[in-house]
Coordinates of C-alpha atoms and ligand atoms in Angstrom, one line a residue:
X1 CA 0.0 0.0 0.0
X2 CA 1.0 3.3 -0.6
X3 CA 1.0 4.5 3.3
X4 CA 2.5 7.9 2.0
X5 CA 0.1 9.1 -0.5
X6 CA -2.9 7.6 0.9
X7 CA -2.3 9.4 4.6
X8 CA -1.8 12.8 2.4
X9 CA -5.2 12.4 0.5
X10 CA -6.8 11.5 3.6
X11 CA -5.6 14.4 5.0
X12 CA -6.2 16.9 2.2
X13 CA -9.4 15.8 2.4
X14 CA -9.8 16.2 6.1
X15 CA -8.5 19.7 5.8
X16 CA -11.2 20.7 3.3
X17 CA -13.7 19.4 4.9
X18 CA -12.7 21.4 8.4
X19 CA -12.0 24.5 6.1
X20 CA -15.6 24.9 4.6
X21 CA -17.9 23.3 6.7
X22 CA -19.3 25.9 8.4
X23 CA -19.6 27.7 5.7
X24 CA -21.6 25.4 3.2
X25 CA -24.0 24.7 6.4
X26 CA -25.4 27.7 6.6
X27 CA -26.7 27.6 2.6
X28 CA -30.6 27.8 2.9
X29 CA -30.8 24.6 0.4
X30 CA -28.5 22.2 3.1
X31 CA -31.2 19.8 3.9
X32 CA -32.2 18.7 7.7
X33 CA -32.7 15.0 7.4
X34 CA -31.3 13.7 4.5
X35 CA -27.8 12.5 4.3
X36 CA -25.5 14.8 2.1
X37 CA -21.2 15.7 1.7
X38 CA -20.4 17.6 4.5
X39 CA -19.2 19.7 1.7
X40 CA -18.1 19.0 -2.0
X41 CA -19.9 16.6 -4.4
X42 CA -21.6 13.4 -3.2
X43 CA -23.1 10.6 -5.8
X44 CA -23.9 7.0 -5.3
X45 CA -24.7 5.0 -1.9
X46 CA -21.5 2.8 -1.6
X47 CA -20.9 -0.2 1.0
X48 CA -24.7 0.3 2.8
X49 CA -24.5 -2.7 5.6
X50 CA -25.7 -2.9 8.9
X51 CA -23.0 -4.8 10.4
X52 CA -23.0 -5.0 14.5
X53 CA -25.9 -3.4 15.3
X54 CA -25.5 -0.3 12.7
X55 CA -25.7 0.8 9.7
X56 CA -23.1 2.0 7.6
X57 CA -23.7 3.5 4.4
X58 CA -20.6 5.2 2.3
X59 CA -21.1 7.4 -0.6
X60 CA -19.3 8.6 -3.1
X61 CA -17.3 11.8 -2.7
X62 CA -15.0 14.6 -4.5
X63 CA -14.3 16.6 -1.6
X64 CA -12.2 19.4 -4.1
X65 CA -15.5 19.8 -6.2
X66 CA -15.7 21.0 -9.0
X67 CA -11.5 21.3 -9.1
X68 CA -11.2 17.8 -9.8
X69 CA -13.2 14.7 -10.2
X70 CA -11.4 12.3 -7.9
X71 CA -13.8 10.2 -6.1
X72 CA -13.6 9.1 -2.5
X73 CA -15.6 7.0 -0.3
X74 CA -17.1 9.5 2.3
X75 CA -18.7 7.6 5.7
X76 CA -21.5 7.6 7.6
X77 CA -22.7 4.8 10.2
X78 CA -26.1 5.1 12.4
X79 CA -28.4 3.2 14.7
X80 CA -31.4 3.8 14.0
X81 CA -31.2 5.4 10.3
X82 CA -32.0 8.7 11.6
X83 CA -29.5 10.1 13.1
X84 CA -26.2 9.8 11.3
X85 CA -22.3 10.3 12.5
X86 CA -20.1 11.4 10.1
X87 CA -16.8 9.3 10.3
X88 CA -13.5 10.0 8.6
X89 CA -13.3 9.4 4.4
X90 CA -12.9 5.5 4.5
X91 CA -11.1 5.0 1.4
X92 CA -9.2 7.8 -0.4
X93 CA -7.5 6.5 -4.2
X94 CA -4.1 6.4 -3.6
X95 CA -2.8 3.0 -5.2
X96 CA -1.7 2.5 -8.8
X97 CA -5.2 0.7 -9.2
X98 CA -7.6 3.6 -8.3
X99 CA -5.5 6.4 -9.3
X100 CA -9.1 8.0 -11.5
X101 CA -11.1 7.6 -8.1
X102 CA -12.5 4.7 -5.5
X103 CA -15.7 3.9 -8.1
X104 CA -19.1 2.4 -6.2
X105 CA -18.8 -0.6 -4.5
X106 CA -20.8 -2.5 -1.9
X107 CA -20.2 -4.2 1.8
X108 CA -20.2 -7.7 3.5
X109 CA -19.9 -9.2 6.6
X110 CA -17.7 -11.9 6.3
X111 CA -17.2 -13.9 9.1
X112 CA -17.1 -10.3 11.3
X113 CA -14.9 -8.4 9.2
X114 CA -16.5 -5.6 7.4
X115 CA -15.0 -6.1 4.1
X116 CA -15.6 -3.0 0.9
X117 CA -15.3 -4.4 -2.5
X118 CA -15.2 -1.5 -4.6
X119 CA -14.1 -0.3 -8.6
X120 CA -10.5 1.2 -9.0
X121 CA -11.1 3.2 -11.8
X122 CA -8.1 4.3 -13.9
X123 CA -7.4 6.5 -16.7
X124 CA -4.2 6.8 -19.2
X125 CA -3.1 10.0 -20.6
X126 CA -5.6 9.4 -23.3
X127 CA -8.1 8.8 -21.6
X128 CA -8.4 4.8 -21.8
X129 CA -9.7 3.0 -18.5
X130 CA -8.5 0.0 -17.0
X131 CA -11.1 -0.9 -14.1
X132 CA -10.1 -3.4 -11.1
X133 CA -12.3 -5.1 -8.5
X134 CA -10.5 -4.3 -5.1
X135 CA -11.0 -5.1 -1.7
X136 CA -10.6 -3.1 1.3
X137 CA -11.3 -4.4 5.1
X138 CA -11.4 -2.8 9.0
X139 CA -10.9 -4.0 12.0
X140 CA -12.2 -0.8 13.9
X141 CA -14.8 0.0 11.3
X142 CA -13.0 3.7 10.9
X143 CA -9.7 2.8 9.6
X144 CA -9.5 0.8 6.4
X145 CA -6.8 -1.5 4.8
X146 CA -6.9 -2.5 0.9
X147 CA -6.3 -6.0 -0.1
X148 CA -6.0 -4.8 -3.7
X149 CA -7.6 -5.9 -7.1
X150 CA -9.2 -9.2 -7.1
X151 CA -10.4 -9.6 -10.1
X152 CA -8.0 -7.6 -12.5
X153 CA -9.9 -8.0 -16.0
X154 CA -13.0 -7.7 -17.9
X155 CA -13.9 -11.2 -19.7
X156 CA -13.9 -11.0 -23.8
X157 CA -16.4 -9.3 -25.1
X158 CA -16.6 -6.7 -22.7
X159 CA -14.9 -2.8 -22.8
X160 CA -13.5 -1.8 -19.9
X161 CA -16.9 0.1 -18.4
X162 CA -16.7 -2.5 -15.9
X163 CA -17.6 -1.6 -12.6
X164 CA -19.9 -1.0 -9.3
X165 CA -19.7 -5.0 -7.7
X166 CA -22.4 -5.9 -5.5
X167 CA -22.0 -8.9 -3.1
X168 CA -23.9 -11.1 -1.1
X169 CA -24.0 -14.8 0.1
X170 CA -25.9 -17.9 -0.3
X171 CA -25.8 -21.5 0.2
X172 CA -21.8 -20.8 1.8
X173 CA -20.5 -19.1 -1.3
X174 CA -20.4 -15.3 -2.4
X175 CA -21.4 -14.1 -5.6
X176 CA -21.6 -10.8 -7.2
X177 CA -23.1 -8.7 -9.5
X178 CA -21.7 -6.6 -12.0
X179 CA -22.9 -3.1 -14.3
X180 CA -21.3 -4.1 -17.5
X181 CA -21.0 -3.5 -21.4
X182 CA -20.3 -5.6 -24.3
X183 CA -17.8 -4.7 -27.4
X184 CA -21.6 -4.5 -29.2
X185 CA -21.9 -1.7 -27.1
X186 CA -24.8 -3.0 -25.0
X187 CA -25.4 -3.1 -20.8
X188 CA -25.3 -6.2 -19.4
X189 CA -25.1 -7.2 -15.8
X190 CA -22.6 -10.4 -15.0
X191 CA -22.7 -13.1 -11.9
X192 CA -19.3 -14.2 -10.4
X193 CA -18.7 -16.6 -7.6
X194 CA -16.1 -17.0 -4.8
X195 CA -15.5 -19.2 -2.2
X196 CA -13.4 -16.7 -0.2
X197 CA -14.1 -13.3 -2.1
X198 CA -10.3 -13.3 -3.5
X199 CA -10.5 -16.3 -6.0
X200 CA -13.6 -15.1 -8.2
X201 CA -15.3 -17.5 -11.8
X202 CA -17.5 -15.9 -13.8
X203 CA -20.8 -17.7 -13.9
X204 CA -22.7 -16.0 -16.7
X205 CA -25.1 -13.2 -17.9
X206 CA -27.8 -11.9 -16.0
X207 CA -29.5 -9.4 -18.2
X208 CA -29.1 -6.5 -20.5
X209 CA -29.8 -5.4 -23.5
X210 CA -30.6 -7.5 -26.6
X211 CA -31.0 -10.5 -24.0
X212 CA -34.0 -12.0 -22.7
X213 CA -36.7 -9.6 -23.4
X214 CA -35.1 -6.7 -23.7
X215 CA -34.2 -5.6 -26.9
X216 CA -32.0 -2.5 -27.6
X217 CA -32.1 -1.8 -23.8
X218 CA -29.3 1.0 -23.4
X219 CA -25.1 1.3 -23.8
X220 CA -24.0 0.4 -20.8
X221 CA -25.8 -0.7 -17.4
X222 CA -24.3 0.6 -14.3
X223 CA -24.5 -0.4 -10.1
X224 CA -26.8 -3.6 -10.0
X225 CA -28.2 -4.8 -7.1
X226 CA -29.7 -8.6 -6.8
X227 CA -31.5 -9.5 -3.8
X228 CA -34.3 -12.1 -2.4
X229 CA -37.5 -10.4 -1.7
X230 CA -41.2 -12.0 -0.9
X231 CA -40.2 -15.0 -2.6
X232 CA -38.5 -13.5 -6.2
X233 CA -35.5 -12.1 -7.2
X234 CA -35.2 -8.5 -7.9
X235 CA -32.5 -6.8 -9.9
X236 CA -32.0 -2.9 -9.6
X237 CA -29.8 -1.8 -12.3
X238 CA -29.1 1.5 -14.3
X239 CA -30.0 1.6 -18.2
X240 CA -27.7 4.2 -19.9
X241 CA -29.0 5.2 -23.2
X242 CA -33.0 4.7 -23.4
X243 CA -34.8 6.9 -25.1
X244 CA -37.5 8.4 -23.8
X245 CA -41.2 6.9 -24.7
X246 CA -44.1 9.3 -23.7
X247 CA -43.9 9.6 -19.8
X248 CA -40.8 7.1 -19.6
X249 CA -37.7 7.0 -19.3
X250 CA -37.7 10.9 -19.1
X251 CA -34.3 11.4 -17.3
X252 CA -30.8 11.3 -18.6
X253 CA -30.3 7.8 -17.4
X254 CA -33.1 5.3 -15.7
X255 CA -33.1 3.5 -12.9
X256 CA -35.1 0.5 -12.4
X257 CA -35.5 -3.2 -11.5
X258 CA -36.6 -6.8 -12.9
X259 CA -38.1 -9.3 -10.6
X260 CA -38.1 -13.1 -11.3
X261 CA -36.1 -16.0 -10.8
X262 CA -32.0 -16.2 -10.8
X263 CA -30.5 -19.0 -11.9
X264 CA -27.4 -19.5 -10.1
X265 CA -25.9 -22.2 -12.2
X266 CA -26.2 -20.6 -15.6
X267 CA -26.4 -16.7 -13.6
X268 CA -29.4 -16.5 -16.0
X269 CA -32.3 -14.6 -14.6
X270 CA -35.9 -14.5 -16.2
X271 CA -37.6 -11.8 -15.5
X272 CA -40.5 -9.9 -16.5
X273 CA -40.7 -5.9 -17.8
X274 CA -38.1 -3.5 -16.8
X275 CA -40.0 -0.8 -14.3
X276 CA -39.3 2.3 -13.3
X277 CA -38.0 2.5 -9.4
X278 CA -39.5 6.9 -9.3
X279 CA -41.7 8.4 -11.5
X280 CA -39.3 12.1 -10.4
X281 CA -36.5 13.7 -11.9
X282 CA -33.3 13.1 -9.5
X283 CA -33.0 9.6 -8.2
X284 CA -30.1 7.0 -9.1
X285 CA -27.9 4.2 -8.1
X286 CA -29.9 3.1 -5.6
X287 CA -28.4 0.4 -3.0
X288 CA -29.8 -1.8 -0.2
X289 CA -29.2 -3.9 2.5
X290 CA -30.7 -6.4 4.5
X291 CA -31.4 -5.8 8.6
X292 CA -31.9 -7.7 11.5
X293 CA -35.7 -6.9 11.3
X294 CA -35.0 -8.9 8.1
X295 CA -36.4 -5.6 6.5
X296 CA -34.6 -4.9 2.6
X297 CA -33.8 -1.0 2.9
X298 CA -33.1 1.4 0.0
X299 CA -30.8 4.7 -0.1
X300 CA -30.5 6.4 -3.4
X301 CA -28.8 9.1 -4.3
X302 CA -31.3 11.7 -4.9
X303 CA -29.4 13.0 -7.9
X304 CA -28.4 12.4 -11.9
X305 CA -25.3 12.6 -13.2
X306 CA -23.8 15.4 -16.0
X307 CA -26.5 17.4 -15.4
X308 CA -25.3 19.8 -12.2
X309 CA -26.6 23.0 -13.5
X310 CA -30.2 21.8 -12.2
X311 CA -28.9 21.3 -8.6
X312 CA -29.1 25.0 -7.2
X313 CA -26.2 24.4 -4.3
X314 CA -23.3 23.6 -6.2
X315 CA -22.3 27.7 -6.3
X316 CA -22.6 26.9 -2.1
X317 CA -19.3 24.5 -2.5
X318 CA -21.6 21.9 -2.0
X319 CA -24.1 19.0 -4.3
X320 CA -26.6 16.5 -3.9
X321 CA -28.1 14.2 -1.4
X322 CA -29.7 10.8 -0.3
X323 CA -33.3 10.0 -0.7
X324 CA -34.3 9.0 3.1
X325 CA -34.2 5.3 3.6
X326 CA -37.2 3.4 2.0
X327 CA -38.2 -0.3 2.6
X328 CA -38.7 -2.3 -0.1
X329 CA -41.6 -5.2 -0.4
X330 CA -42.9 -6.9 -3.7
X331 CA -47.0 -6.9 -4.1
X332 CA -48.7 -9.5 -6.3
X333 CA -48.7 -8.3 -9.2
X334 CA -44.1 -7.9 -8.9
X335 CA -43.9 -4.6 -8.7
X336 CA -41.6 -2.5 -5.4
X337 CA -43.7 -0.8 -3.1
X338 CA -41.7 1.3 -1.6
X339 CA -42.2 3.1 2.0
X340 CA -40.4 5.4 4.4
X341 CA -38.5 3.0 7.0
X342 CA -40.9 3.7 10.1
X343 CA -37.8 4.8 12.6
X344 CA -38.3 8.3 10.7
X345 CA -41.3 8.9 12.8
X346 CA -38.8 9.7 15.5
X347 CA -38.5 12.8 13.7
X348 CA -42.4 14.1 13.8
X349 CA -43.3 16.9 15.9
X350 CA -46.3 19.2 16.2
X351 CA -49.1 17.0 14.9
X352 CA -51.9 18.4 12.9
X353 CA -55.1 16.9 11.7
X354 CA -57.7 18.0 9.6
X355 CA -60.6 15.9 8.4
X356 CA -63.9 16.1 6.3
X357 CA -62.3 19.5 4.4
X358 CA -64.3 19.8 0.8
X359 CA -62.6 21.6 -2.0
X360 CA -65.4 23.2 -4.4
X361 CA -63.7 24.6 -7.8
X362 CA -61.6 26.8 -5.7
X363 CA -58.0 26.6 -3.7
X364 CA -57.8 26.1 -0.4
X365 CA -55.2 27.2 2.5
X366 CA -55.5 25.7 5.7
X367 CA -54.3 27.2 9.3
X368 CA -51.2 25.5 10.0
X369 CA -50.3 23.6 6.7
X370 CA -47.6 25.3 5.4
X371 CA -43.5 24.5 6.0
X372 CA -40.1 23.5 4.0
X373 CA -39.4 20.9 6.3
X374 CA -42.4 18.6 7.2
X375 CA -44.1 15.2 6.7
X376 CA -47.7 15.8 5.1
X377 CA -49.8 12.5 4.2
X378 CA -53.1 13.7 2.2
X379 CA -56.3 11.2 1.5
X380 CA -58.5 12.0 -1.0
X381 CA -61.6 11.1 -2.0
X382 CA -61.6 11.2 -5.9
X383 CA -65.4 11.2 -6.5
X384 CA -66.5 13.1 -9.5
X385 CA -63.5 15.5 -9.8
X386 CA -62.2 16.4 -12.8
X387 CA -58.8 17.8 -11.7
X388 CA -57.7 18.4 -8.4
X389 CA -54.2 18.5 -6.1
X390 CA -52.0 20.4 -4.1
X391 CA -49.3 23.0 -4.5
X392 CA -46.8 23.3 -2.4
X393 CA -43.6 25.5 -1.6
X394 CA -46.0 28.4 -2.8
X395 CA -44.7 32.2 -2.2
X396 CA -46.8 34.7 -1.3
X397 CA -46.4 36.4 -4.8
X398 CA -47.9 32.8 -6.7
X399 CA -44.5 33.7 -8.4
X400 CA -43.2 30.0 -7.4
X401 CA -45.0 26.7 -6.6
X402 CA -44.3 23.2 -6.9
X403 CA -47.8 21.3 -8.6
X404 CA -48.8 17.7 -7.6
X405 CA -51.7 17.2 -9.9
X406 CA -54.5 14.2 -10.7
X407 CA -56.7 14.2 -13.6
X408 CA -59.4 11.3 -12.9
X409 CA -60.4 11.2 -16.6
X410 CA -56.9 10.2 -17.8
X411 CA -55.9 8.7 -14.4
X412 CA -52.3 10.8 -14.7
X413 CA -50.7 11.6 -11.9
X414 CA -48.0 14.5 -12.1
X415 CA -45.5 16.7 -10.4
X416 CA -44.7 19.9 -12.0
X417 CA -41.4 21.9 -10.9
X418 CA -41.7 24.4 -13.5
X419 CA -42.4 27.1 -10.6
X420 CA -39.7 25.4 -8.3
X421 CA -37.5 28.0 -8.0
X422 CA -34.0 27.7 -9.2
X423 CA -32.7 24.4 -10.8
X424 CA -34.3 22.1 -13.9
X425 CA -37.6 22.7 -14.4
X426 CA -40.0 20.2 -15.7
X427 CA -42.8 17.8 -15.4
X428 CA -43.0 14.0 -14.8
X429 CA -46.2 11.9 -14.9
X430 CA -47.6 8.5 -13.9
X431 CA -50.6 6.1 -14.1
X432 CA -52.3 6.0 -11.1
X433 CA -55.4 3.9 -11.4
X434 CA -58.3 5.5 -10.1
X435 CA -59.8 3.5 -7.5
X436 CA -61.9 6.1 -6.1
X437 CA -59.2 7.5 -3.4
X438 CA -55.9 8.8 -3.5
X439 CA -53.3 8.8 -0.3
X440 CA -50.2 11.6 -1.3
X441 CA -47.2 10.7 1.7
X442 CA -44.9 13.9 1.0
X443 CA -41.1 14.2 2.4
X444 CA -40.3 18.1 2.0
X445 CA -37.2 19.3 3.0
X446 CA -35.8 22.5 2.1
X447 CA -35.0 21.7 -1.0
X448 CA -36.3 18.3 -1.9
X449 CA -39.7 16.5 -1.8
X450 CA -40.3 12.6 -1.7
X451 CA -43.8 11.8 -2.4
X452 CA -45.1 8.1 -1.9
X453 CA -48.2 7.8 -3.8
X454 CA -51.0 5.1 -2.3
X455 CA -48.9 3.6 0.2
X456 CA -46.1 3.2 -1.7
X457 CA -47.6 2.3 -5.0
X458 CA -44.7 4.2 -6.7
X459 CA -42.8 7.5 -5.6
X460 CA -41.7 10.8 -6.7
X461 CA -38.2 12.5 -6.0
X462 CA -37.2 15.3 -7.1
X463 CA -35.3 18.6 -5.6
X464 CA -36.4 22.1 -5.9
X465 CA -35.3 25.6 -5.5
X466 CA -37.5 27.9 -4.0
X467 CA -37.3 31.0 -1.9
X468 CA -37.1 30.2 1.8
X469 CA -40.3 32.3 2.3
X470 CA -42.2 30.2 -0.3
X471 CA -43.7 27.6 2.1
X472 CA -47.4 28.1 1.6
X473 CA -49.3 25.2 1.0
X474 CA -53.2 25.0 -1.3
X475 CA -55.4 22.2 -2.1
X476 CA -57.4 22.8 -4.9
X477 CA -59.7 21.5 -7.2
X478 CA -60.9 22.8 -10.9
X479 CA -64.5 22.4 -12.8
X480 CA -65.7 20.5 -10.0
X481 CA -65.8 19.1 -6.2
X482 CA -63.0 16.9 -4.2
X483 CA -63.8 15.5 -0.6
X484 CA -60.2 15.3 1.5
X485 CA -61.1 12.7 4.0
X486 CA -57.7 13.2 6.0
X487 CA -54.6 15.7 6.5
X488 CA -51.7 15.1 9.0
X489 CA -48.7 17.3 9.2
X490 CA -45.9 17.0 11.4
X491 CA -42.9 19.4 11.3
X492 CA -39.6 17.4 10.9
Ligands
FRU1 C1 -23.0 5.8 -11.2 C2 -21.5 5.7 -11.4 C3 -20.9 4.4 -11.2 C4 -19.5 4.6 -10.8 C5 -19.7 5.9 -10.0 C6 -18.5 6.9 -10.1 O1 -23.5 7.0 -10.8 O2 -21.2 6.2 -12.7 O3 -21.1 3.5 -12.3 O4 -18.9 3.6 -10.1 O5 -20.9 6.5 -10.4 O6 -18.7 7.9 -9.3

């Protein structure tokens, strides 16, 4: 190891970190319970265990942003998913393997030690990458040692976009997943096995483009993540290069997941459509882990990438942030639902309730429901309506508001942040069947909102940038009458 250069990163880093923290914590836009950089650019979730009694979850960090793109893995470990300490960088790319940047990577517990297996990403003078899977491991859970590259090559057929391994055991052996692309320029995702995660065989293709049924499915696909829920197998993995079809696939890249059955001798898995894991603008590389409640939790990073001119804060020397932590279960029909893990109910305070409140082709402001940081869950009662929703983040001007909209005729749900503020714009939509209610579960926090639509049915991210006076909040409803059988609000 290079003892030298990796104890002068870590302290570079260190130093920048002590140098501007105060600073970037006073931006309005820092958020109050979502996990982001202390300062400097953060992307993926990286290594997210819970290994003796807590969780970590690492992330992906340029602490010099936007000098440089070197990439780090930043630290965080908690007990309860709520509150978070902030531990030193745990792996900082100083060995001829990782000299471009410690790329996404995953954790395991094996056997007690808390092992990272991670991407050293390299680049040449012109430009060509070499990629190596590496691994690092801790005794203390701070301080971290790397093993170095374990699997040094991408099999034949295959460029060198290589990267993002995601472990787990079964049946006594380990096995991993791998974002992948062929010389044919498609994304695949590869299965190896291991008996001792150093000697690793390549057991076959999982999916991708132009296999199964998925034709002309994207360049490259990047950070998979295979896991056993409810009975199936679900892969989460990150098309690059659809394009967009009416209301999908209307980001830069999509993230999104199969669900079926993996076939761990041939590393085959059938599997049904490719979904959509949000319906919002920023959300990818999502990652989870399995607890002792033998819950499967999510973290992604509540972000895209080349496209930082939407994301307001990164004049305020810092960018991005997590989505809160989400349990995942599968329904009957395969699809995620995904809901807020319930420890974030520690954070409700000052509970509201309104019931019975009718909304009669007009807007409506209630006493009490406003707020950038809160947890609002909204039940309505679709009846004959036409058109009806909420705006929220409103200013007092109507200059700025952020639109959550249902049209019963259409049965489109969507979430307009055209009037956000600062940042990207735009509108995304979704099918909501119309079963004669509709439950809105929103996340707002300074400059984000999460909102889980019928329990979970499918969710919205997105951020937004709007004045920190613009926190009014309006129901309304157009061309006819909406009954809201419940509001709850509790400041965060
Ligand atoms: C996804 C990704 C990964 C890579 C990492 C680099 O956002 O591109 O494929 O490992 O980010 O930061």
């Amino acid at each position: 190891m290079n003892k030298e250069k990796e104890d002068k990163l870590l302290a570079k880093a260190k130093q920048i970190i002590e140098d501007n923290r105060e600073k970037v914590a006073k931006g309005y836009y820092r958020l109050k319970y979502h996990l982001m950089a202390p300062v400097g650019w953060l992307n993926d979730p990286n290594g997210f265990i819970q290994f003796d009694g807590e969780y970590h979850l690492c992330y992906q960090f340029n602490p010099v942003y936007p000098a440089d793109k070197l990439l780090y893995w930043g630290h965080y470990k908690s007990k309860d998913l709520v509150s978070w300490e902030e531990l030193p960088v745990a792996l900082a790319p100083s060995e001829w393997y990782e000299t471009h940047g410690c790329y996404s990577g995953s954790a395991v517990d094996n056997d007690g030690t808390l092992t990272f297996i991670y991407t050293g990403n390299v680049k040449d003078e012109w430009d060509n990458r070499e990629t190596y899977q590496c691994l690092a491991i801790t005794e203390d859970g701070v301080n971290f040692q790397k093993l170095g590259p374990v699997i040094e090559n991408q099999p034949e057929g295959y460029t060198r976009h290589f990267r993002d391994p995601k472990v787990w055991q079964k049946d006594g052996s380990w096995y991993m997943v791998i974002g992948t692309q062929t010389t044919k320029l498609e994304g695949r995702v590869l299965l190896y096995k291991s008996m001792d995660l150093k000697e690793w065989e390549l057991v076959g293709e999982v999916a991708g483009s132009n296999f199964n049924n998925l034709d002309d499915f994207g360049y490259m696909w990047e950070c998979p993540d295979l896991f056993e829920l409810d009975g199936k197998d679900v892969l989460l993995t990150l098309p690059q290069g659809l394009e967009a079809q009416g209301y999908l696939y209307n980001n830069i890249y999509q993230a999104g997941y199969l669900v079926g059955k993996l076939n761990y001798k041939t590393g085959r898995m059938d599997h049904g459509e490719f979904r959509e894991l949000d319906r919002g603008f920023d959300f990818y590389a999502a990652q989870t882990t399995l607890d002792d409640k033998g819950r499967r939790i999510m973290i992604a990073w509540m972000g895209l990438p080349e496209e930082d001119q939407n994301y307001a804060e990164r004049d305020q020397g810092w960018i991005h942030c997590m989505t809160i932590p989400r349990e995942l279960r599968l329904n009957a029909e395969n699809r995620l639902i995904q809901n807020p893990v319930e420890e974030l109910k520690q954070l409700r305070r000052d509970y509201l309730e309104y019931r019975g409140i009718e909304i009669n082709n007009q807007k409506l402001e209630l006493e009490g429901i406003s707020g950038d940081v809160l947890e609002l869950i909204v039940e309505f009662e679709v009846g004959d309506a036409e058109e009806f929703g909420i705006k929220l983040r409103c200013s007092a001007d109507g200059k700025e508001e952020t639109i959550i909209k249902y049209k019963t005729e259409d049965k489109i749900l969507s979430f307009d942040r055209n009037k956000a503020g600062l940042g990207g714009g735009g509108v995304r939509h979704c099918l909501i069947e119309n079963d004669g209610r509709l439950k809105l579960h929103f996340f707002i926090d300074k400059s984000s909102i999460e909102m889980f639509v019928n329990d979970g049915q499918e969710v919205f991210s997105a951020r937004i940038y709007p004045g920190q006076d613009s926190k009014r909040i309006k129901f309304f409803a157009q061309g006819s009458k909406v009954l809201i059988n419940k509001i709850q609000k509790w400041k965060l």
